[in-house]
mmCIF file of C-alpha atoms in Angstrom:
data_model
loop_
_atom_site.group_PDB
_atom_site.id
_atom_site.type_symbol
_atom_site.label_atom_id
_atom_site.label_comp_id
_atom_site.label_asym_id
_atom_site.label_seq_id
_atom_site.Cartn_x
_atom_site.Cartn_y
_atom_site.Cartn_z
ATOM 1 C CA UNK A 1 86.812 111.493 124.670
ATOM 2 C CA UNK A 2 88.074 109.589 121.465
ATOM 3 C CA UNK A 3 89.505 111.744 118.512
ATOM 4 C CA UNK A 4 90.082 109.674 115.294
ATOM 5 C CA UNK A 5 92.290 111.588 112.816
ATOM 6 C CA UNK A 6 93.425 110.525 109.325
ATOM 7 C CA UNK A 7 96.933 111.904 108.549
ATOM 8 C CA UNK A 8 97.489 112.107 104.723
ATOM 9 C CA UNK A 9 100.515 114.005 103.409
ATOM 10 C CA UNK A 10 100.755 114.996 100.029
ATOM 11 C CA UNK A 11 104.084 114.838 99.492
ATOM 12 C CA UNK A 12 106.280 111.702 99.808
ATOM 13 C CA UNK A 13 108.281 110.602 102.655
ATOM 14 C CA UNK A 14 107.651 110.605 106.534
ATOM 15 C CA UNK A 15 105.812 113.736 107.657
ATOM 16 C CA UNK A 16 105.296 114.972 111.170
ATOM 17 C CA UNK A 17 102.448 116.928 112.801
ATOM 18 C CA UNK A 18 100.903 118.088 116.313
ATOM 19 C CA UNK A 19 97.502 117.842 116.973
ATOM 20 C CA UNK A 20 96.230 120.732 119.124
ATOM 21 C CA UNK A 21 92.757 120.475 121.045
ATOM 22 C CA UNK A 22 91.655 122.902 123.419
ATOM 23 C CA UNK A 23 89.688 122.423 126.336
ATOM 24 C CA UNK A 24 88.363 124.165 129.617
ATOM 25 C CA UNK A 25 90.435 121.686 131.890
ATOM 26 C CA UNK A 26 94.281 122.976 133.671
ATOM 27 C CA UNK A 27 97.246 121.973 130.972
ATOM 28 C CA UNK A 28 95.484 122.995 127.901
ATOM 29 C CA UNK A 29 95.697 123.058 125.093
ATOM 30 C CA UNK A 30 96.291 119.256 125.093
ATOM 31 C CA UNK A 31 98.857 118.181 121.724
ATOM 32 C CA UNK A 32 99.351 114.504 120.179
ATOM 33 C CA UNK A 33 101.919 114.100 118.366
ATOM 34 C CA UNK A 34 101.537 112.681 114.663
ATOM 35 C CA UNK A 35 103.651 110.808 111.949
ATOM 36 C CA UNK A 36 102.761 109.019 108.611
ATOM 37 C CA UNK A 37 104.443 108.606 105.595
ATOM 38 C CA UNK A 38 103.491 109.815 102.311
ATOM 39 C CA UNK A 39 103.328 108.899 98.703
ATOM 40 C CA UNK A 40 103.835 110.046 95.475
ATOM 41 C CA UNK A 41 101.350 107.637 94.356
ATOM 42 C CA UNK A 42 100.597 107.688 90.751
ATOM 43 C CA UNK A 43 97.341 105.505 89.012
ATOM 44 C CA UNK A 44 96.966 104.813 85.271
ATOM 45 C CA UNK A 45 93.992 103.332 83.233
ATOM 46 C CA UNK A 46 94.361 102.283 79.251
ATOM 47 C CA UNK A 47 92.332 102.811 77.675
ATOM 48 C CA UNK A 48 90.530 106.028 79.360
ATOM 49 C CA UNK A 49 87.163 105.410 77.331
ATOM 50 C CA UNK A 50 85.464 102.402 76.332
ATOM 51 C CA UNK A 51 82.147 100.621 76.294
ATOM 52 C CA UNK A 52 80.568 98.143 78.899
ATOM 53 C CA UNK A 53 82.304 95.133 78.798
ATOM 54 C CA UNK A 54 86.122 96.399 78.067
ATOM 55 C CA UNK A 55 88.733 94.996 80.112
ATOM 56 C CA UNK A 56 90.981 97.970 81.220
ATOM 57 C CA UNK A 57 95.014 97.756 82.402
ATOM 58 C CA UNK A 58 95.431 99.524 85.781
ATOM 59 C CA UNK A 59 99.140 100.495 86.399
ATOM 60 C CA UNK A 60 100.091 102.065 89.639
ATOM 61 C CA UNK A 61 103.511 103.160 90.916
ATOM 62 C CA UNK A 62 105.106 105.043 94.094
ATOM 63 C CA UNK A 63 102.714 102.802 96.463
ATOM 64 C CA UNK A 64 104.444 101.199 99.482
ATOM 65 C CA UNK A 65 106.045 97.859 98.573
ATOM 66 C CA UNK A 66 104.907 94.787 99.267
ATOM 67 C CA UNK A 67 101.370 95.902 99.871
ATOM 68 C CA UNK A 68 97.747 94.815 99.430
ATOM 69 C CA UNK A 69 95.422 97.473 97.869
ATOM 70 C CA UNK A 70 91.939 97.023 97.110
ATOM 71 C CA UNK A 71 90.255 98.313 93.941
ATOM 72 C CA UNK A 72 86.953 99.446 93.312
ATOM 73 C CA UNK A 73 85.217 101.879 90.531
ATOM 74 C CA UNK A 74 83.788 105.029 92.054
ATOM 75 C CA UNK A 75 80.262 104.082 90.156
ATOM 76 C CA UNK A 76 78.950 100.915 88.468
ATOM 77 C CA UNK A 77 78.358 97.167 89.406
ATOM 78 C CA UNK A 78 81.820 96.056 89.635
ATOM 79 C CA UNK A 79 82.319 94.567 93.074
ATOM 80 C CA UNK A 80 85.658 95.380 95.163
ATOM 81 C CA UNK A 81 88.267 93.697 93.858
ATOM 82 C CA UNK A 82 91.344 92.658 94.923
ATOM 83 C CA UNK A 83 93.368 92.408 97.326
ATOM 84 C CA UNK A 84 96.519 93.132 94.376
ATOM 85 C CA UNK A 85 100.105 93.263 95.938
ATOM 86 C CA UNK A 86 102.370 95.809 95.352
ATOM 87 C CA UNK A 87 106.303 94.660 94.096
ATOM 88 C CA UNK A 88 109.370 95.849 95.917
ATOM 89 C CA UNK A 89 109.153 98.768 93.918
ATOM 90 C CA UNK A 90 105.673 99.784 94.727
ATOM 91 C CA UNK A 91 104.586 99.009 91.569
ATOM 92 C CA UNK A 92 101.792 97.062 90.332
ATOM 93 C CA UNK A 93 99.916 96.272 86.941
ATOM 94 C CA UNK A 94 96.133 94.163 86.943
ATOM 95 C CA UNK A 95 93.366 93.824 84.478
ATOM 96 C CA UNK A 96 89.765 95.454 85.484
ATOM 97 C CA UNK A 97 86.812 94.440 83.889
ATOM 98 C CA UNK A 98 83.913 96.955 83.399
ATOM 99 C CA UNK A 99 80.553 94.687 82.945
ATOM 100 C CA UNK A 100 78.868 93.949 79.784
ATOM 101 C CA UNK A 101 75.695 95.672 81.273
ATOM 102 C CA UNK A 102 77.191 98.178 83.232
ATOM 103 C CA UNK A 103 75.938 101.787 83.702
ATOM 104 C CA UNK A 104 77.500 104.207 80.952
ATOM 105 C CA UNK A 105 79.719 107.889 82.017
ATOM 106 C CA UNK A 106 82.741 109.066 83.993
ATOM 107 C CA UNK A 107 83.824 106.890 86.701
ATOM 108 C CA UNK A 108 87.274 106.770 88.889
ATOM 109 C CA UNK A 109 89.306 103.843 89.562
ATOM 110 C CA UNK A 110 89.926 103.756 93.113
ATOM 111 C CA UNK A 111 92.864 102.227 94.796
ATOM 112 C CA UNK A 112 93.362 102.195 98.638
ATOM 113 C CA UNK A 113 95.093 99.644 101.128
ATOM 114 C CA UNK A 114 93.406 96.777 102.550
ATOM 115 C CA UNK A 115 94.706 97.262 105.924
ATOM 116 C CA UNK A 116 96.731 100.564 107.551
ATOM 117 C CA UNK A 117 96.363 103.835 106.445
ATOM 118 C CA UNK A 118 96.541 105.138 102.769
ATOM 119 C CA UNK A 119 94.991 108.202 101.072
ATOM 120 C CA UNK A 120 92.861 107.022 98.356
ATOM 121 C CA UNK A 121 94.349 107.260 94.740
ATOM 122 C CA UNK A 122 92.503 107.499 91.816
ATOM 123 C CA UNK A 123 92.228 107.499 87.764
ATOM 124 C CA UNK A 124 89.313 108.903 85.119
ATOM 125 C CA UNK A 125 87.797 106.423 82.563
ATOM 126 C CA UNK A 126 84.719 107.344 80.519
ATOM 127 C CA UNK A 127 82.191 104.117 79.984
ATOM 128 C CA UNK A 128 80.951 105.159 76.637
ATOM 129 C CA UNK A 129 77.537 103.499 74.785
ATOM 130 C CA UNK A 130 78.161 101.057 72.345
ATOM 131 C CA UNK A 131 78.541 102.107 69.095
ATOM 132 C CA UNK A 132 79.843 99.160 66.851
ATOM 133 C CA UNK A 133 77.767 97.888 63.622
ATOM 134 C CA UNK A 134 78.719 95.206 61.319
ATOM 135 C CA UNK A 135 80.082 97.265 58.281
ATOM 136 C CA UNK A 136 78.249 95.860 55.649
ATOM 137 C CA UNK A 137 74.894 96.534 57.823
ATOM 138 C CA UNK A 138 76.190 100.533 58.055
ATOM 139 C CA UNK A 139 76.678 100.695 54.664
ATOM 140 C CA UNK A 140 73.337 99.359 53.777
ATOM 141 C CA UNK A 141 71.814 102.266 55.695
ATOM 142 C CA UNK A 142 73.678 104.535 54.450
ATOM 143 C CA UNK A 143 73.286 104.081 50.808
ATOM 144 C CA UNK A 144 69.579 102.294 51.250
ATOM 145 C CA UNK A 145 70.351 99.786 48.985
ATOM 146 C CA UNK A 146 71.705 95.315 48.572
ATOM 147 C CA UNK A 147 75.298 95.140 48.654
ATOM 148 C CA UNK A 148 77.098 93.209 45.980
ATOM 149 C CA UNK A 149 80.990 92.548 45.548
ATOM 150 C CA UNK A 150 82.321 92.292 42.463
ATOM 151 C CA UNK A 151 85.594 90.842 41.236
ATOM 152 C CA UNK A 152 87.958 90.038 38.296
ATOM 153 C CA UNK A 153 89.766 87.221 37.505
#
């Protein structure tokens, strides 16, 4: 039989680990041998809260070097994007639109690797309703009545 197994340390640098499965057959239990490397993989988002239609920064750091990662919000319209590339450092910084007409509430950034093997990372932003007015329209219906400026010269 085929076992698929997704190794994810949560602490950085390469990580070892024996898989153990048991069976009725002589030589049991059978054990695999495992390795990955892990990451102290850290994802920002500025601003956390805005309305549809903001476009958002999206810093990461402590991701492998040199590597393609794919984006995506956890909820919403926004297609995958990507693929961004990491620096030497791991690093990387990319603009992320939420749509105008996007759905409104929490929602995580996601980041993973195109290809290979990384444990998701993710940040919190808050889509919030619209709110703006033109100020002299507020303060019309606030005080009910015309506006007029008046100055001296």
């Amino acid at each position: 039989c085929t076992v698929t197994v997704l190794f994810a340390p949560t602490a950085e640098g390469t990580k070892a680990a024996v898989l153990q499965v048991a069976d009725d057959f002589t030589g049991s239990p059978r054990l695999a041998r495992l390795t990955g490397a892990g990451s102290e993989a850290v994802l920002t988002i500025e601003p956390t809260i805005g309305p549809p239609g903001i476009v958002v920064i999206a810093e990461g750091a402590g991701f492998p070097p040199d590597t393609d990662l794919v984006l995506r919000w956890s909820q919403g319209i926004t297609p995958v994007m990507g693929p961004v590339r990491t620096d030497a450092s791991g690093a990387f910084r990319v603009q992320v639109l939420v749509f105008h007409k996007d759905r409104t509430g929490p929602r995580d950034l996601i980041v993973e690797a195109a290809q290979g093997r990384l444990a998701p990372t993710t940040a919190r932003m808050f889509v919030s309703t619209p709110t703006m007015v033109a100020p002299n329209l507020l303060l019309r219906r606030l005080l009910g009545l015309p506006i007029t400026f008046l100055t001296r010269g």
